[in-house]
Short mmCIF file of N, CA and C in Angstrom, two decimals:
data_model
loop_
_atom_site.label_atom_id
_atom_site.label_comp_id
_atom_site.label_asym_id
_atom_site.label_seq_id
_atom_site.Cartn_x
_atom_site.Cartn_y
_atom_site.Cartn_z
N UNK L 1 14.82 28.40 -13.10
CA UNK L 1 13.60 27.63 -13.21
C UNK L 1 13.93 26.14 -13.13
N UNK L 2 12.85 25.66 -12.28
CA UNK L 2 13.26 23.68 -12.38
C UNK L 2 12.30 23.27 -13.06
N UNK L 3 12.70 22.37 -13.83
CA UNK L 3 12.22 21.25 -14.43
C UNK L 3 11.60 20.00 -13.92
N UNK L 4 10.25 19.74 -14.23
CA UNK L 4 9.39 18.89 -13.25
C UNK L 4 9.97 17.74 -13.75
N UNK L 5 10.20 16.86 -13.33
CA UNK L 5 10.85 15.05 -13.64
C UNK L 5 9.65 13.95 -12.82
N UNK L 6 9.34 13.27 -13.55
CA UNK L 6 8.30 12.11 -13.32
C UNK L 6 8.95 11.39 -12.01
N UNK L 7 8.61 10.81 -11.67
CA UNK L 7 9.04 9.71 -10.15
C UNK L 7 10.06 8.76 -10.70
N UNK L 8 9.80 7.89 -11.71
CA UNK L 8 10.31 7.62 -12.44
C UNK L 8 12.13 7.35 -13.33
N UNK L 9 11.91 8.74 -13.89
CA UNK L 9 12.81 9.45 -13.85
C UNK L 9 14.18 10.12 -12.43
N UNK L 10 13.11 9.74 -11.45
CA UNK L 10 13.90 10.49 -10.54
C UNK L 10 14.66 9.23 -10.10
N UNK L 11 13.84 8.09 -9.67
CA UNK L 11 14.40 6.75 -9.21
C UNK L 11 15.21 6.18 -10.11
N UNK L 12 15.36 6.55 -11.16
CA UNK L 12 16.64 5.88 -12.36
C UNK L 12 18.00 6.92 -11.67
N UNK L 13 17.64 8.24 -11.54
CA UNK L 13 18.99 8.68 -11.04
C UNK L 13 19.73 8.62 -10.02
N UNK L 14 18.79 7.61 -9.08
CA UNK L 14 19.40 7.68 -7.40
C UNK L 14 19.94 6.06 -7.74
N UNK L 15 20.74 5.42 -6.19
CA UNK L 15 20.82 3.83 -6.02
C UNK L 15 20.75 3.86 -4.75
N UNK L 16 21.14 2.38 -4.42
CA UNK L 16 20.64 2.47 -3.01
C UNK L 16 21.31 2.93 -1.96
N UNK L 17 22.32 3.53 -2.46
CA UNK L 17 23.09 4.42 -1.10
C UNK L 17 22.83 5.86 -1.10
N UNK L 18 21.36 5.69 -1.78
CA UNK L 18 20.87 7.38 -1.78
C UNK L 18 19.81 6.92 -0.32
N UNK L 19 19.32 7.92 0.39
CA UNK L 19 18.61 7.91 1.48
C UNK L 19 17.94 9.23 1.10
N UNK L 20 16.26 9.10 1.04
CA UNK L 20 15.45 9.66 1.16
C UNK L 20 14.71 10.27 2.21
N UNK L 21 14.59 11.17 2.85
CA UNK L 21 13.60 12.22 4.09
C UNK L 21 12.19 12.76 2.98
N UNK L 22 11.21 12.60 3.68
CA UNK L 22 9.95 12.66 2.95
C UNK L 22 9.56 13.91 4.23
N UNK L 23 9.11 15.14 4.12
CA UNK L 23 8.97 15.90 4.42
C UNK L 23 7.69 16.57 4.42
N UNK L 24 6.22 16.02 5.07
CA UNK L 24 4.58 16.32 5.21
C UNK L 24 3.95 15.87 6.38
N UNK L 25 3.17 16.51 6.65
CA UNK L 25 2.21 16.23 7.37
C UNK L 25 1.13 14.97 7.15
N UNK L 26 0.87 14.78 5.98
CA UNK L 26 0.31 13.29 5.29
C UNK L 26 -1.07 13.44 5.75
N UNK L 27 -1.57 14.68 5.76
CA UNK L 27 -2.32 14.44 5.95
C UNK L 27 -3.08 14.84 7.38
N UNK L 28 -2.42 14.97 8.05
CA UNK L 28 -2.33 14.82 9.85
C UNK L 28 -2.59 16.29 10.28
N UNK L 29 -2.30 17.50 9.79
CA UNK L 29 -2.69 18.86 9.57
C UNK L 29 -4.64 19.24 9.48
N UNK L 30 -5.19 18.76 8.60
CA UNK L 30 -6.67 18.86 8.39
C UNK L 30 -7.55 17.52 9.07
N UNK L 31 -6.50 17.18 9.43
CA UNK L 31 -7.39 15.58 10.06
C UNK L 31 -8.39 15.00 9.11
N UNK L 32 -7.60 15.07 8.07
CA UNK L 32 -8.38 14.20 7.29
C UNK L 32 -8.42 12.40 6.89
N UNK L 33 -9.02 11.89 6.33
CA UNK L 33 -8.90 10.56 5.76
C UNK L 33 -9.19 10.50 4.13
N UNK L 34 -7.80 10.11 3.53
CA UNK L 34 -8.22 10.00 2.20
C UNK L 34 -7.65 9.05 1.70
N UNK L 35 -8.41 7.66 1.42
CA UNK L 35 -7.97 6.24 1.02
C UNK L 35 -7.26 6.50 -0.56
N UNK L 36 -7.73 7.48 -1.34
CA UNK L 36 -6.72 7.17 -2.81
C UNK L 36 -5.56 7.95 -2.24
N UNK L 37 -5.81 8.66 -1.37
CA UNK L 37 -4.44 9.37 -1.18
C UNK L 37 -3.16 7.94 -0.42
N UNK L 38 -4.01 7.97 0.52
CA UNK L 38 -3.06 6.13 1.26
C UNK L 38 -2.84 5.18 -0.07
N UNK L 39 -3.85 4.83 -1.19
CA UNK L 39 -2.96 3.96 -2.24
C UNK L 39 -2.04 4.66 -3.17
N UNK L 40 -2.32 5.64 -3.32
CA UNK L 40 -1.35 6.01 -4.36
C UNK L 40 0.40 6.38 -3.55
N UNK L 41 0.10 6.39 -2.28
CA UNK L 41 0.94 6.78 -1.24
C UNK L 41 2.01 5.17 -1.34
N UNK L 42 1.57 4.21 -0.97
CA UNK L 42 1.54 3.28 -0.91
C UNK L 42 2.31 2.66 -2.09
N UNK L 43 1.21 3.05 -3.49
CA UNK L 43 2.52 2.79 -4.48
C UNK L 43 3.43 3.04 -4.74
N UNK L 44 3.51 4.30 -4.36
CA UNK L 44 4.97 5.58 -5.30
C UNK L 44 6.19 4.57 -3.82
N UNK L 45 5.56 4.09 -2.50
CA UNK L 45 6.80 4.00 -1.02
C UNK L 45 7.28 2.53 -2.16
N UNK L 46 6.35 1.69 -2.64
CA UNK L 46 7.07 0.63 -3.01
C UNK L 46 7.83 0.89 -4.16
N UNK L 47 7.64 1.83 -4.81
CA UNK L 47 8.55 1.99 -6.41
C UNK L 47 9.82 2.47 -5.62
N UNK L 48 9.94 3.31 -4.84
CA UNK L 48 10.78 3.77 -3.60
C UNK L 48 11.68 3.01 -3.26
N UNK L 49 11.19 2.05 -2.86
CA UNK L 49 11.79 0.78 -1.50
C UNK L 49 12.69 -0.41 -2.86
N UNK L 50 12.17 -0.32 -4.38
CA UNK L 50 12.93 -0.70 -5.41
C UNK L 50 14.42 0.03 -5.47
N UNK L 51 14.79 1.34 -5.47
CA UNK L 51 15.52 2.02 -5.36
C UNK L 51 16.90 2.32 -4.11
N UNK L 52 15.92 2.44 -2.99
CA UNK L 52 16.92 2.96 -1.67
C UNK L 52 16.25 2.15 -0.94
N UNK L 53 17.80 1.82 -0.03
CA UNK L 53 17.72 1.13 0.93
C UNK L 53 17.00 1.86 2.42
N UNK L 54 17.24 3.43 2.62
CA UNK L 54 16.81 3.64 4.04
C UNK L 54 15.91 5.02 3.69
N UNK L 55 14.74 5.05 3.87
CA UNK L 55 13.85 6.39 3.63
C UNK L 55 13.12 6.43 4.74
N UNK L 56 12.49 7.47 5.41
CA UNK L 56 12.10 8.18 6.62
C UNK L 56 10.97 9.04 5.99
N UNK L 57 10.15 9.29 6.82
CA UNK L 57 9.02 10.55 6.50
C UNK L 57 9.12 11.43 8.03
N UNK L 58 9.39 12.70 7.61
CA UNK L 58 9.14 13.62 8.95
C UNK L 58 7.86 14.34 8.90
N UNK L 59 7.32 14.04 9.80
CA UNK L 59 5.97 14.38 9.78
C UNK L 59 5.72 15.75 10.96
N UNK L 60 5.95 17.11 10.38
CA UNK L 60 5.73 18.05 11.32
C UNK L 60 4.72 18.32 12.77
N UNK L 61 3.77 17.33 12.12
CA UNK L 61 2.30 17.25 13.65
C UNK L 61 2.82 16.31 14.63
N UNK L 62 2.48 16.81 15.65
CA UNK L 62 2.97 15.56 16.70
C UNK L 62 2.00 14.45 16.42
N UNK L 63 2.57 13.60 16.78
CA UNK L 63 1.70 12.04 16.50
C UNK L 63 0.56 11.55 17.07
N UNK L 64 -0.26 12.53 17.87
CA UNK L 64 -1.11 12.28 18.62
C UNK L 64 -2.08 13.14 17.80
N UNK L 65 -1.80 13.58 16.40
CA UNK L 65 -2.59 14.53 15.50
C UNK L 65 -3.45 13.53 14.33
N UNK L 66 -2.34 12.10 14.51
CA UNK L 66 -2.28 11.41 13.22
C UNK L 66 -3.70 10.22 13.28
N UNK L 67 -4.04 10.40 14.81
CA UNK L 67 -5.45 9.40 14.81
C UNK L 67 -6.16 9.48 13.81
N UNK L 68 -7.00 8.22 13.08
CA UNK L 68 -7.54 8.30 12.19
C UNK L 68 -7.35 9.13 11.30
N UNK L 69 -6.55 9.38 10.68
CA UNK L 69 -6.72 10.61 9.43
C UNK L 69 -5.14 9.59 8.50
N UNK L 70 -4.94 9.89 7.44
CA UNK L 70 -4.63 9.30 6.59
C UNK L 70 -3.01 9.71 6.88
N UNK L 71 -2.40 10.18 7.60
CA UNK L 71 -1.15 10.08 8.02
C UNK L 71 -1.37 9.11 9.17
N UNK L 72 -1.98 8.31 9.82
CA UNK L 72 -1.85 7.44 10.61
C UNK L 72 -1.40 5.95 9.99
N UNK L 73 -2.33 5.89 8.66
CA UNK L 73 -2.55 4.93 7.55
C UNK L 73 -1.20 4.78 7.08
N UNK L 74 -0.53 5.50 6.68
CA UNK L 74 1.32 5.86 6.21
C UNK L 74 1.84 5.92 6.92
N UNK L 75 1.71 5.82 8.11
CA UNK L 75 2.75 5.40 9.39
C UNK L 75 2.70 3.68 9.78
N UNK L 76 1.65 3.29 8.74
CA UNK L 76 2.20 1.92 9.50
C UNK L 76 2.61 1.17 7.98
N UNK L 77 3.10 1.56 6.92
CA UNK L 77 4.03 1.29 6.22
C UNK L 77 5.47 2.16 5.97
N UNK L 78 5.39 2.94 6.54
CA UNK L 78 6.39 3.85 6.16
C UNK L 78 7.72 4.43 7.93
N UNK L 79 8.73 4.49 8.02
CA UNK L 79 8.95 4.85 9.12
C UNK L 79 8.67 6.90 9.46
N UNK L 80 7.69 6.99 10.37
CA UNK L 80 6.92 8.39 10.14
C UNK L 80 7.67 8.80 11.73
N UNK L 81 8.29 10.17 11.86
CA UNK L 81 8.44 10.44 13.12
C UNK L 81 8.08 11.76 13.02
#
């Protein structure tokens, strides 16, 4: 069984020669748009970007999925391929 750990918690155990892969669709799957989802997105990349120097998001939809819908929104702060 795992033990859930706050964000928090998790960023005290890494430094910056840890490298993060973020692994979703963001959104880009239901074609949706969801603005608290983009801020809260937004906050957790900068508590992030305190921590490690190089993080990536792989985004399973091809990028021509991500128009308007809230994985488009996280691709232009985040590096999304």
């Amino acid at each position: 069984m795992v033990d859930a750990k706050t964000v928090s918690e998790i960023l005290d155990e890494i430094d910056e020669r840890t490298a993060v892969l973020i692994v979703s669709d963001a959104g880009g799957a239901r074609g949706n748009f969801d603005q608290e989802r983009i801020d809260n997105t937004k906050l957790w990349i900068e508590q992030l970007q305190q921590s490690v120097r190089y993080f990536a998001w792989l985004n399973p939809m091809p990028s021509e999925c991500w128009r308007k819908t809230t994985a488009e929104e996280i691709a232009g702060f985040v590096p999304m391929f």
